[in-house]
CSV table of C-alpha atoms and ligand atoms in Angstrom, one decimal:
chain,number,residue,atom,x,y,z
A,1,UNK,CA,-44.5,-95.9,71.7
A,2,UNK,CA,-43.8,-94.2,75.1
A,3,UNK,CA,-41.4,-95.2,77.7
A,4,UNK,CA,-41.2,-94.3,81.6
A,5,UNK,CA,-38.2,-94.7,83.1
A,6,UNK,CA,-38.3,-94.6,87.1
A,7,UNK,CA,-35.3,-92.6,88.8
A,8,UNK,CA,-33.1,-90.0,89.0
A,9,UNK,CA,-29.3,-91.0,88.4
A,10,UNK,CA,-26.2,-90.9,86.5
A,11,UNK,CA,-27.3,-95.0,85.4
A,12,UNK,CA,-30.8,-93.4,84.2
A,13,UNK,CA,-29.9,-90.7,82.7
A,14,UNK,CA,-27.5,-93.1,80.3
A,15,UNK,CA,-30.7,-95.0,80.3
A,16,UNK,CA,-33.4,-92.5,79.5
A,17,UNK,CA,-30.1,-91.6,76.4
A,18,UNK,CA,-30.0,-95.0,75.4
A,19,UNK,CA,-34.2,-95.4,75.1
A,20,UNK,CA,-34.7,-92.2,73.3
A,21,UNK,CA,-32.9,-93.1,70.4
A,22,UNK,CA,-34.6,-96.4,69.4
A,23,UNK,CA,-36.7,-97.1,66.6
A,24,UNK,CA,-39.4,-98.2,68.9
A,25,UNK,CA,-39.8,-95.3,71.3
A,26,UNK,CA,-40.8,-91.9,70.2
A,27,UNK,CA,-40.8,-90.2,74.1
A,28,UNK,CA,-39.2,-91.4,76.9
A,29,UNK,CA,-40.8,-89.6,80.7
A,30,UNK,CA,-37.9,-90.4,83.6
A,31,UNK,CA,-39.6,-89.9,87.2
A,32,UNK,CA,-38.6,-88.4,88.9
A,33,UNK,CA,-35.4,-87.8,86.7
A,34,UNK,CA,-32.8,-84.8,87.1
A,35,UNK,CA,-31.2,-81.8,85.7
A,36,UNK,CA,-29.9,-84.0,82.3
A,37,UNK,CA,-32.4,-85.8,82.1
A,38,UNK,CA,-34.7,-83.4,81.7
A,39,UNK,CA,-32.5,-82.7,77.9
A,40,UNK,CA,-32.8,-86.5,77.0
A,41,UNK,CA,-36.6,-87.3,78.7
A,42,UNK,CA,-39.7,-85.8,79.6
A,43,UNK,CA,-38.8,-85.5,83.6
A,44,UNK,CA,-42.3,-85.6,85.8
A,45,UNK,CA,-42.1,-85.0,89.6
A,46,UNK,CA,-43.7,-88.2,91.2
A,47,UNK,CA,-41.0,-90.5,93.6
A,48,UNK,CA,-39.7,-93.6,93.0
A,49,UNK,CA,-41.4,-95.7,95.6
A,50,UNK,CA,-45.0,-93.5,94.8
A,51,UNK,CA,-46.3,-96.9,93.2
A,52,UNK,CA,-50.0,-95.7,93.1
A,53,UNK,CA,-49.0,-92.1,91.3
A,54,UNK,CA,-46.8,-93.9,88.6
A,55,UNK,CA,-49.1,-96.5,87.7
A,56,UNK,CA,-51.7,-93.7,87.1
A,57,UNK,CA,-49.2,-91.6,85.6
A,58,UNK,CA,-48.4,-95.0,83.2
A,59,UNK,CA,-52.2,-95.6,82.4
A,60,UNK,CA,-53.5,-91.9,81.8
A,61,UNK,CA,-49.9,-91.1,80.0
A,62,UNK,CA,-50.4,-94.9,77.8
A,63,UNK,CA,-46.9,-95.7,79.0
A,64,UNK,CA,-46.3,-99.2,76.6
A,65,UNK,CA,-42.9,-100.0,78.8
A,66,UNK,CA,-41.5,-98.7,82.3
A,67,UNK,CA,-37.9,-100.2,83.0
A,68,UNK,CA,-37.0,-99.7,86.6
A,69,UNK,CA,-33.4,-98.1,87.4
A,70,UNK,CA,-32.8,-98.3,91.4
A,71,UNK,CA,-33.2,-101.5,93.5
A,72,UNK,CA,-35.1,-99.9,96.7
A,73,UNK,CA,-38.8,-99.8,94.2
A,74,UNK,CA,-38.3,-103.3,92.9
A,75,UNK,CA,-37.6,-104.5,96.4
A,76,UNK,CA,-40.8,-103.0,97.6
A,77,UNK,CA,-42.4,-104.7,95.1
A,78,UNK,CA,-43.1,-102.0,92.4
A,79,UNK,CA,-43.5,-105.5,89.3
A,80,UNK,CA,-45.2,-106.7,90.6
A,81,UNK,CA,-47.9,-103.3,91.5
A,82,UNK,CA,-47.3,-102.3,87.9
A,83,UNK,CA,-48.2,-106.1,86.5
A,84,UNK,CA,-50.8,-106.8,88.3
A,85,UNK,CA,-52.8,-103.5,86.9
A,86,UNK,CA,-51.9,-105.6,83.3
A,87,UNK,CA,-48.7,-102.5,82.7
A,88,UNK,CA,-45.8,-103.7,81.0
A,89,UNK,CA,-42.6,-103.3,83.5
A,90,UNK,CA,-38.8,-104.3,83.3
A,91,UNK,CA,-37.3,-105.7,86.4
A,92,UNK,CA,-37.2,-108.4,88.7
A,93,UNK,CA,-41.1,-108.5,91.2
A,94,UNK,CA,-40.1,-108.5,94.6
A,95,UNK,CA,-39.1,-112.2,95.5
A,96,UNK,CA,-36.6,-112.1,92.9
A,97,UNK,CA,-35.0,-108.9,94.5
A,98,UNK,CA,-34.9,-110.1,97.9
A,99,UNK,CA,-31.4,-111.8,95.8
A,100,UNK,CA,-30.2,-107.9,96.5
A,101,UNK,CA,-32.7,-106.6,98.8
A,102,UNK,CA,-31.4,-109.3,101.8
A,103,UNK,CA,-27.5,-110.4,101.4
A,104,UNK,CA,-28.2,-113.4,104.1
A,105,UNK,CA,-30.6,-114.3,101.2
A,106,UNK,CA,-28.2,-114.3,98.8
A,107,UNK,CA,-25.5,-115.8,100.3
A,108,UNK,CA,-27.6,-119.1,101.4
A,109,UNK,CA,-29.2,-118.6,97.4
A,110,UNK,CA,-25.1,-119.2,96.5
A,111,UNK,CA,-24.9,-121.9,99.0
A,112,UNK,CA,-27.1,-124.1,98.1
A,113,UNK,CA,-26.6,-124.1,94.5
A,114,UNK,CA,-22.7,-124.2,94.1
A,115,UNK,CA,-21.8,-120.5,93.7
A,116,UNK,CA,-17.9,-119.4,94.5
A,117,UNK,CA,-18.3,-116.6,97.3
A,118,UNK,CA,-17.0,-116.5,100.2
A,119,UNK,CA,-16.5,-118.2,103.8
A,120,UNK,CA,-19.8,-117.0,106.1
A,121,UNK,CA,-21.7,-116.4,109.2
A,122,UNK,CA,-25.0,-115.0,109.2
A,123,UNK,CA,-26.4,-113.4,112.8
A,124,UNK,CA,-29.0,-111.8,114.5
A,125,UNK,CA,-27.1,-112.0,117.7
A,126,UNK,CA,-24.6,-109.8,119.1
A,127,UNK,CA,-22.5,-112.4,121.0
A,128,UNK,CA,-22.3,-115.4,118.7
A,129,UNK,CA,-21.6,-112.9,116.0
A,130,UNK,CA,-18.6,-111.6,118.4
A,131,UNK,CA,-17.8,-115.4,118.5
A,132,UNK,CA,-17.4,-115.4,115.3
A,133,UNK,CA,-14.9,-112.8,114.7
A,134,UNK,CA,-12.7,-114.6,118.0
A,135,UNK,CA,-12.7,-117.9,116.2
A,136,UNK,CA,-12.2,-116.5,112.2
A,137,UNK,CA,-8.9,-117.2,111.4
A,138,UNK,CA,-9.0,-115.3,108.1
A,139,UNK,CA,-9.7,-110.9,108.3
A,140,UNK,CA,-13.5,-110.2,107.5
A,141,UNK,CA,-16.0,-108.2,105.8
A,142,UNK,CA,-18.9,-107.0,107.8
A,143,UNK,CA,-21.9,-107.1,106.4
A,144,UNK,CA,-25.2,-104.8,106.6
A,145,UNK,CA,-28.2,-106.9,105.9
A,146,UNK,CA,-30.8,-104.6,104.3
A,147,UNK,CA,-30.9,-102.2,101.9
A,148,UNK,CA,-28.5,-99.0,102.6
A,149,UNK,CA,-28.3,-96.9,100.2
A,150,UNK,CA,-24.8,-98.4,98.5
A,151,UNK,CA,-22.8,-98.3,101.8
A,152,UNK,CA,-23.7,-101.4,104.7
A,153,UNK,CA,-20.5,-102.9,104.1
A,154,UNK,CA,-17.1,-103.0,106.4
A,155,UNK,CA,-13.7,-104.3,105.2
A,156,UNK,CA,-11.9,-105.2,108.0
A,157,UNK,CA,-8.0,-105.6,108.2
A,158,UNK,CA,-7.9,-107.2,112.3
A,159,UNK,CA,-10.0,-109.3,114.8
A,160,UNK,CA,-9.8,-105.4,116.4
A,161,UNK,CA,-11.3,-104.0,113.7
A,162,UNK,CA,-13.3,-106.6,113.2
A,163,UNK,CA,-15.0,-106.2,117.0
A,164,UNK,CA,-15.4,-102.3,116.1
A,165,UNK,CA,-16.8,-102.9,112.7
A,166,UNK,CA,-19.2,-105.0,114.8
A,167,UNK,CA,-20.5,-102.8,117.0
A,168,UNK,CA,-20.9,-99.6,114.5
A,169,UNK,CA,-24.0,-101.5,112.0
A,170,UNK,CA,-25.6,-103.8,115.4
A,171,UNK,CA,-24.8,-101.7,118.5
A,172,UNK,CA,-24.7,-98.3,117.5
A,173,UNK,CA,-27.3,-99.1,113.5
A,174,UNK,CA,-24.8,-96.9,111.2
A,175,UNK,CA,-27.0,-99.0,108.4
A,176,UNK,CA,-30.3,-98.6,111.1
A,177,UNK,CA,-32.6,-101.9,110.4
A,178,UNK,CA,-30.4,-103.2,108.3
A,179,UNK,CA,-28.3,-103.9,110.3
A,180,UNK,CA,-30.5,-106.2,112.4
A,181,UNK,CA,-28.9,-108.6,111.3
A,182,UNK,CA,-25.5,-109.3,109.9
A,183,UNK,CA,-23.3,-111.2,107.1
A,184,UNK,CA,-19.2,-112.3,108.1
A,185,UNK,CA,-17.3,-113.0,104.8
A,186,UNK,CA,-14.1,-114.2,104.8
A,187,UNK,CA,-12.2,-111.0,103.7
A,188,UNK,CA,-10.7,-112.0,99.4
A,189,UNK,CA,-7.9,-110.6,97.8
A,190,UNK,CA,-7.5,-109.9,94.2
A,191,UNK,CA,-9.7,-107.4,91.5
A,192,UNK,CA,-13.0,-107.1,91.3
A,193,UNK,CA,-15.3,-106.8,88.3
A,194,UNK,CA,-19.2,-106.3,87.1
A,195,UNK,CA,-21.4,-108.7,85.2
A,196,UNK,CA,-23.9,-107.7,84.3
A,197,UNK,CA,-26.6,-109.7,82.2
A,198,UNK,CA,-30.5,-109.8,81.6
A,199,UNK,CA,-32.6,-112.6,82.2
A,200,UNK,CA,-36.5,-113.5,81.1
A,201,UNK,CA,-36.3,-116.4,83.7
A,202,UNK,CA,-34.5,-119.2,81.4
A,203,UNK,CA,-32.4,-117.9,79.0
A,204,UNK,CA,-29.4,-115.0,79.8
A,205,UNK,CA,-28.2,-112.4,77.0
A,206,UNK,CA,-24.5,-110.8,79.0
A,207,UNK,CA,-23.9,-107.4,78.7
A,208,UNK,CA,-19.7,-106.7,77.5
A,209,UNK,CA,-17.4,-107.0,80.9
A,210,UNK,CA,-16.7,-103.6,82.8
A,211,UNK,CA,-15.1,-102.4,86.3
A,212,UNK,CA,-16.0,-100.0,89.2
A,213,UNK,CA,-14.3,-97.9,91.5
A,214,UNK,CA,-15.0,-98.1,94.5
A,215,UNK,CA,-13.0,-96.3,96.7
A,216,UNK,CA,-12.8,-91.9,96.7
A,217,UNK,CA,-9.8,-91.8,96.5
A,218,UNK,CA,-6.9,-92.9,93.7
A,219,UNK,CA,-4.7,-95.8,94.1
A,220,UNK,CA,-8.2,-97.9,95.9
A,221,UNK,CA,-7.4,-94.8,98.7
A,222,UNK,CA,-10.4,-93.9,101.1
A,223,UNK,CA,-14.4,-95.9,101.8
A,224,UNK,CA,-15.9,-97.1,99.5
A,225,UNK,CA,-18.7,-94.5,97.6
A,226,UNK,CA,-21.4,-95.7,95.3
A,227,UNK,CA,-18.5,-96.3,92.4
A,228,UNK,CA,-16.1,-93.7,90.9
A,229,UNK,CA,-15.7,-94.3,87.4
A,230,UNK,CA,-16.2,-97.3,85.3
A,231,UNK,CA,-15.3,-98.9,82.3
A,232,UNK,CA,-16.6,-101.5,80.2
A,233,UNK,CA,-15.2,-104.1,78.5
A,234,UNK,CA,-12.6,-104.8,81.8
A,235,UNK,CA,-9.5,-106.7,80.3
A,236,UNK,CA,-9.6,-108.7,84.4
A,237,UNK,CA,-12.0,-111.0,82.9
A,238,UNK,CA,-11.0,-112.6,79.4
A,239,UNK,CA,-13.1,-115.1,77.3
A,240,UNK,CA,-12.6,-118.5,79.3
A,241,UNK,CA,-13.7,-116.4,82.6
A,242,UNK,CA,-16.6,-114.3,80.7
A,243,UNK,CA,-17.8,-118.2,80.5
A,244,UNK,CA,-17.4,-119.7,83.5
A,245,UNK,CA,-19.8,-116.8,84.9
A,246,UNK,CA,-22.5,-116.7,82.5
A,247,UNK,CA,-22.0,-121.7,83.2
A,248,UNK,CA,-21.1,-121.5,87.3
A,249,UNK,CA,-22.4,-118.6,88.6
A,250,UNK,CA,-25.6,-117.2,86.3
A,251,UNK,CA,-27.1,-120.1,85.1
A,252,UNK,CA,-27.4,-121.9,88.3
A,253,UNK,CA,-28.2,-119.2,90.2
A,254,UNK,CA,-31.2,-118.6,87.5
A,255,UNK,CA,-32.2,-122.6,87.2
A,256,UNK,CA,-32.2,-122.5,91.1
A,257,UNK,CA,-34.2,-119.8,92.0
A,258,UNK,CA,-36.3,-121.0,89.3
A,259,UNK,CA,-36.9,-124.7,91.5
A,260,UNK,CA,-37.7,-122.6,94.7
A,261,UNK,CA,-40.5,-121.1,92.2
A,262,UNK,CA,-38.5,-117.7,92.0
A,263,UNK,CA,-38.2,-116.7,87.6
A,264,UNK,CA,-36.1,-114.2,87.3
A,265,UNK,CA,-36.1,-111.6,84.8
A,266,UNK,CA,-34.8,-108.3,84.2
A,267,UNK,CA,-30.8,-107.7,84.6
A,268,UNK,CA,-29.1,-109.8,86.7
A,269,UNK,CA,-25.4,-107.6,88.6
A,270,UNK,CA,-23.0,-110.2,89.7
A,271,UNK,CA,-20.3,-107.8,91.8
A,272,UNK,CA,-16.7,-110.5,90.9
A,273,UNK,CA,-13.6,-111.0,93.3
A,274,UNK,CA,-11.3,-112.4,90.6
A,275,UNK,CA,-9.1,-114.8,93.7
A,276,UNK,CA,-5.9,-117.0,92.6
A,277,UNK,CA,-8.7,-119.1,93.4
A,278,UNK,CA,-10.9,-118.7,90.6
A,279,UNK,CA,-13.8,-115.9,90.3
A,280,UNK,CA,-15.4,-115.1,93.7
A,281,UNK,CA,-19.6,-113.7,93.9
A,282,UNK,CA,-18.9,-110.8,96.3
A,283,UNK,CA,-22.7,-109.8,95.9
A,284,UNK,CA,-25.7,-109.6,93.6
A,285,UNK,CA,-27.5,-107.1,92.9
A,286,UNK,CA,-31.0,-106.4,91.0
A,287,UNK,CA,-30.4,-103.6,88.6
A,288,UNK,CA,-27.7,-102.2,86.3
A,289,UNK,CA,-24.6,-100.7,87.7
A,290,UNK,CA,-24.3,-96.8,88.5
A,291,UNK,CA,-21.5,-95.9,87.4
A,292,UNK,CA,-21.2,-99.0,84.8
A,293,UNK,CA,-24.0,-98.8,83.1
A,294,UNK,CA,-22.7,-95.3,81.4
A,295,UNK,CA,-19.8,-97.0,79.7
A,296,UNK,CA,-22.1,-99.8,79.0
A,297,UNK,CA,-24.6,-98.4,76.9
A,298,UNK,CA,-22.2,-95.8,75.7
A,299,UNK,CA,-20.5,-99.2,74.2
A,300,UNK,CA,-24.0,-101.1,73.4
A,301,UNK,CA,-25.1,-100.6,69.2
A,302,UNK,CA,-27.7,-102.8,69.8
A,303,UNK,CA,-31.3,-101.4,70.6
A,304,UNK,CA,-32.1,-101.8,74.5
A,305,UNK,CA,-36.3,-101.4,74.0
A,306,UNK,CA,-36.5,-104.5,72.3
A,307,UNK,CA,-34.2,-107.2,74.5
A,308,UNK,CA,-36.6,-105.3,77.6
A,309,UNK,CA,-39.8,-105.8,75.6
A,310,UNK,CA,-39.5,-109.3,75.5
A,311,UNK,CA,-38.8,-110.1,79.1
A,312,UNK,CA,-41.8,-107.6,80.1
A,313,UNK,CA,-43.9,-109.5,77.7
A,314,UNK,CA,-42.9,-112.8,79.2
A,315,UNK,CA,-41.7,-114.1,76.0
A,316,UNK,CA,-37.5,-115.3,75.5
A,317,UNK,CA,-34.5,-113.7,74.5
A,318,UNK,CA,-33.0,-116.7,73.9
A,319,UNK,CA,-31.4,-116.1,70.1
A,320,UNK,CA,-30.8,-112.3,70.9
A,321,UNK,CA,-27.0,-111.1,70.5
A,322,UNK,CA,-25.9,-108.3,71.8
A,323,UNK,CA,-23.3,-105.7,69.2
A,324,UNK,CA,-20.7,-103.8,70.7
A,325,UNK,CA,-18.3,-100.6,69.6
A,326,UNK,CA,-15.1,-102.9,70.1
A,327,UNK,CA,-12.8,-100.2,71.8
A,328,UNK,CA,-13.5,-98.9,75.2
A,329,UNK,CA,-15.9,-96.7,77.0
A,330,UNK,CA,-15.2,-95.2,80.4
A,331,UNK,CA,-16.9,-92.7,83.2
A,332,UNK,CA,-15.3,-90.1,84.9
A,333,UNK,CA,-17.5,-89.6,87.9
A,334,UNK,CA,-17.6,-85.6,89.3
A,335,UNK,CA,-18.5,-85.4,93.1
A,336,UNK,CA,-19.5,-83.2,95.7
A,337,UNK,CA,-16.5,-81.7,98.2
A,338,UNK,CA,-17.0,-84.1,101.0
A,339,UNK,CA,-18.6,-86.7,99.4
A,340,UNK,CA,-19.3,-90.1,100.8
A,341,UNK,CA,-19.5,-87.8,103.7
A,342,UNK,CA,-21.4,-84.3,104.2
A,343,UNK,CA,-21.5,-82.3,101.3
A,344,UNK,CA,-23.2,-78.7,99.6
A,345,UNK,CA,-26.0,-78.9,97.5
A,346,UNK,CA,-27.0,-76.0,95.2
A,347,UNK,CA,-23.4,-75.1,93.5
A,348,UNK,CA,-23.6,-73.7,90.2
A,349,UNK,CA,-21.7,-76.2,87.6
A,350,UNK,CA,-19.7,-74.1,84.2
A,351,UNK,CA,-18.6,-76.0,81.4
A,352,UNK,CA,-21.3,-78.7,81.0
A,353,UNK,CA,-21.5,-77.8,77.5
A,354,UNK,CA,-18.1,-77.3,76.4
A,355,UNK,CA,-17.5,-81.0,77.5
A,356,UNK,CA,-20.4,-82.3,75.8
A,357,UNK,CA,-19.0,-80.7,72.4
A,358,UNK,CA,-16.3,-83.3,72.4
A,359,UNK,CA,-16.7,-86.0,70.2
A,360,UNK,CA,-17.4,-88.7,71.3
A,361,UNK,CA,-17.7,-87.4,74.9
A,362,UNK,CA,-21.1,-87.7,76.8
A,363,UNK,CA,-21.6,-86.0,79.9
A,364,UNK,CA,-24.4,-88.2,81.8
A,365,UNK,CA,-26.1,-86.0,84.6
A,366,UNK,CA,-26.2,-87.8,88.6
A,367,UNK,CA,-27.2,-85.2,91.3
A,368,UNK,CA,-27.5,-82.6,89.3
A,369,UNK,CA,-30.8,-79.9,89.1
A,370,UNK,CA,-32.0,-77.6,86.4
A,371,UNK,CA,-33.0,-74.1,87.0
A,372,UNK,CA,-34.0,-72.4,83.6
A,373,UNK,CA,-30.4,-72.5,82.0
A,374,UNK,CA,-28.3,-72.7,84.8
A,375,UNK,CA,-27.3,-76.2,86.4
A,376,UNK,CA,-26.9,-76.5,90.4
A,377,UNK,CA,-25.8,-79.6,92.0
A,378,UNK,CA,-28.0,-81.6,94.6
A,379,UNK,CA,-26.1,-84.9,95.2
A,380,UNK,CA,-23.0,-86.8,96.1
A,381,UNK,CA,-22.1,-88.0,93.0
A,382,UNK,CA,-22.8,-85.2,90.4
A,383,UNK,CA,-22.1,-85.8,86.8
A,384,UNK,CA,-20.6,-88.9,85.0
A,385,UNK,CA,-18.1,-87.7,81.8
A,386,UNK,CA,-18.1,-90.5,79.5
A,387,UNK,CA,-16.5,-91.5,76.5
A,388,UNK,CA,-15.8,-93.8,73.8
A,389,UNK,CA,-12.8,-93.9,71.9
A,390,UNK,CA,-10.8,-97.0,70.4
A,391,UNK,CA,-9.1,-97.9,73.3
A,392,UNK,CA,-8.5,-96.9,76.7
A,393,UNK,CA,-5.9,-94.4,76.3
A,394,UNK,CA,-7.5,-92.1,74.1
A,395,UNK,CA,-11.2,-93.1,76.0
A,396,UNK,CA,-9.6,-91.5,79.1
A,397,UNK,CA,-7.8,-88.8,77.3
A,398,UNK,CA,-11.3,-87.6,76.2
A,399,UNK,CA,-13.0,-87.7,79.4
A,400,UNK,CA,-10.1,-86.9,81.3
A,401,UNK,CA,-10.8,-83.7,78.8
A,402,UNK,CA,-13.7,-82.9,79.0
A,403,UNK,CA,-13.7,-83.1,82.6
A,404,UNK,CA,-11.5,-80.6,82.9
A,405,UNK,CA,-13.4,-78.2,81.6
A,406,UNK,CA,-16.6,-78.5,84.9
A,407,UNK,CA,-16.4,-76.7,87.2
A,408,UNK,CA,-18.1,-76.5,90.7
A,409,UNK,CA,-17.5,-75.6,94.4
A,410,UNK,CA,-15.7,-78.5,95.9
A,411,UNK,CA,-15.8,-81.3,93.0
A,412,UNK,CA,-13.4,-84.3,93.0
A,413,UNK,CA,-13.3,-87.3,90.5
A,414,UNK,CA,-10.5,-90.0,91.0
A,415,UNK,CA,-6.9,-89.0,88.6
A,416,UNK,CA,-6.0,-92.9,87.9
A,417,UNK,CA,-9.6,-94.5,86.6
A,418,UNK,CA,-8.9,-97.4,84.3
A,419,UNK,CA,-5.0,-97.3,85.4
A,420,UNK,CA,-5.6,-100.7,86.4
A,421,UNK,CA,-7.5,-101.5,81.8
A,422,UNK,CA,-4.0,-99.3,81.0
A,423,UNK,CA,-1.2,-100.9,82.8
A,424,UNK,CA,-2.6,-104.3,81.4
A,425,UNK,CA,-3.2,-103.4,77.7
B,501,AMP,P1,-20.7,-105.1,98.3
B,501,AMP,O1,-21.6,-104.3,98.6
B,501,AMP,O2,-20.7,-106.3,99.0
B,501,AMP,O3,-20.5,-105.7,96.4
B,501,AMP,O4,-19.3,-104.8,98.9
B,501,AMP,C1,-18.7,-103.7,98.6
B,501,AMP,C2,-17.4,-103.8,98.0
B,501,AMP,O5,-16.6,-104.0,99.6
B,501,AMP,C3,-17.1,-105.0,97.3
B,501,AMP,O6,-16.7,-104.2,95.7
B,501,AMP,C4,-16.2,-104.7,97.8
B,501,AMP,O7,-14.9,-103.8,97.5
B,501,AMP,C5,-15.9,-104.7,99.0
B,501,AMP,N1,-16.1,-105.8,99.8
B,501,AMP,C6,-17.4,-107.1,100.1
B,501,AMP,N2,-17.1,-108.0,100.4
B,501,AMP,C7,-16.2,-108.8,100.2
B,501,AMP,C8,-15.3,-109.7,100.4
B,501,AMP,N3,-15.5,-110.8,100.6
B,501,AMP,N4,-13.9,-109.3,100.5
B,501,AMP,C9,-13.1,-108.5,99.9
B,501,AMP,N5,-13.9,-107.2,99.4
B,501,AMP,C10,-15.2,-107.3,99.6
B,502,LIG,N1,-21.4,-99.3,90.9
B,502,LIG,C1,-22.0,-100.4,91.6
B,502,LIG,C2,-23.4,-101.1,91.9
B,502,LIG,O1,-23.9,-100.2,91.1
B,502,LIG,O2,-23.8,-101.5,92.6
């Protein structure tokens, strides 16, 4: 079978690499792909929102399954467009993708179905939002309702900061139209974890637990990014918590959505805050996490394609059990100088081959381009150096040894990925 993966980041590189190893697959295409995906799949020069071009490509090339990486085409209805042409595609439809496309929608669903989440208010009126800040008896997080490329959230420490954040989102339009509606949320204190699962509309198959590192600098300092590194499993999630997330969060969500006529098929990702009052949902995403996918797929022993194909075909995944490597996988993201702010592009990258040659290491590309033998930077997050080891300590040693072999002007990466897991172990 031929598979088409849509997207161009580290997550999509990991998906292409994993899918290319499937018994069922002979060719993987990726639209538009990146400089590293080019080695593991065939890149196709089509954008993620070019539905007409992608549908034509899938039909002409006899694609048996399309897998969507990022949230934007899902929110724009790519699954509905492919399905209406009789093409098999893995991902939630446009209605279901609102769960990520609108934070207000997502919060109201959580409230309606009793899913634990922070206290909140939703506002399209600036003065009403100011009043909420004035009356709040907890610190606030200010969120733009719509998609904002992984940004759109400002965590504040006092009332003045909350007023400033509101001004930035609603008046200065920091996140454009995404901030026409704002969500004000109680700031929760705890440790974060990512819980990613696959759903067929009724049944849910969880992937292993994982943890992202959002802030740009060591010790969780500095502004939030798309994610500077990840590891799996996340020891902060014990077995009881894991089954609680299934029973008290994911099943109530999927059953609740069904009651509203929304059949959830594809990946569901719960961003969690583990507080001393239990697990709370910070957000739902409708796709795999980036960079969580990189360590998750490195650990996944089972073939993922039959599972995706079953969901895309309208079948049941009730009896599926996934097998995992027992050790730990980590991913260290190497970013462009200046990221998450402005950064240069087109800088040559050296040493990837040497890093990749280390046993148990795979360098997944995110913002890269290939020009003949030369790989250059083309984005903020450039590479995800991913490794698998018998435990977190050895996985980290390998990943940092590999990262140490890679060079490009201005590069930076966190030196404390996995520290929380290391302390727990
Ligand atoms: P989100 O896109 O909603 O997951 O938010 C991005 C990041 O902001 C999260 O990973 C958290 O680090 C932080 N965040 C979001 N909501 C809250 C909250 N209610 N309390 C504390 N931190 C939050
Ligand atoms: N790593 C966080 C995300 O994918 O949203």
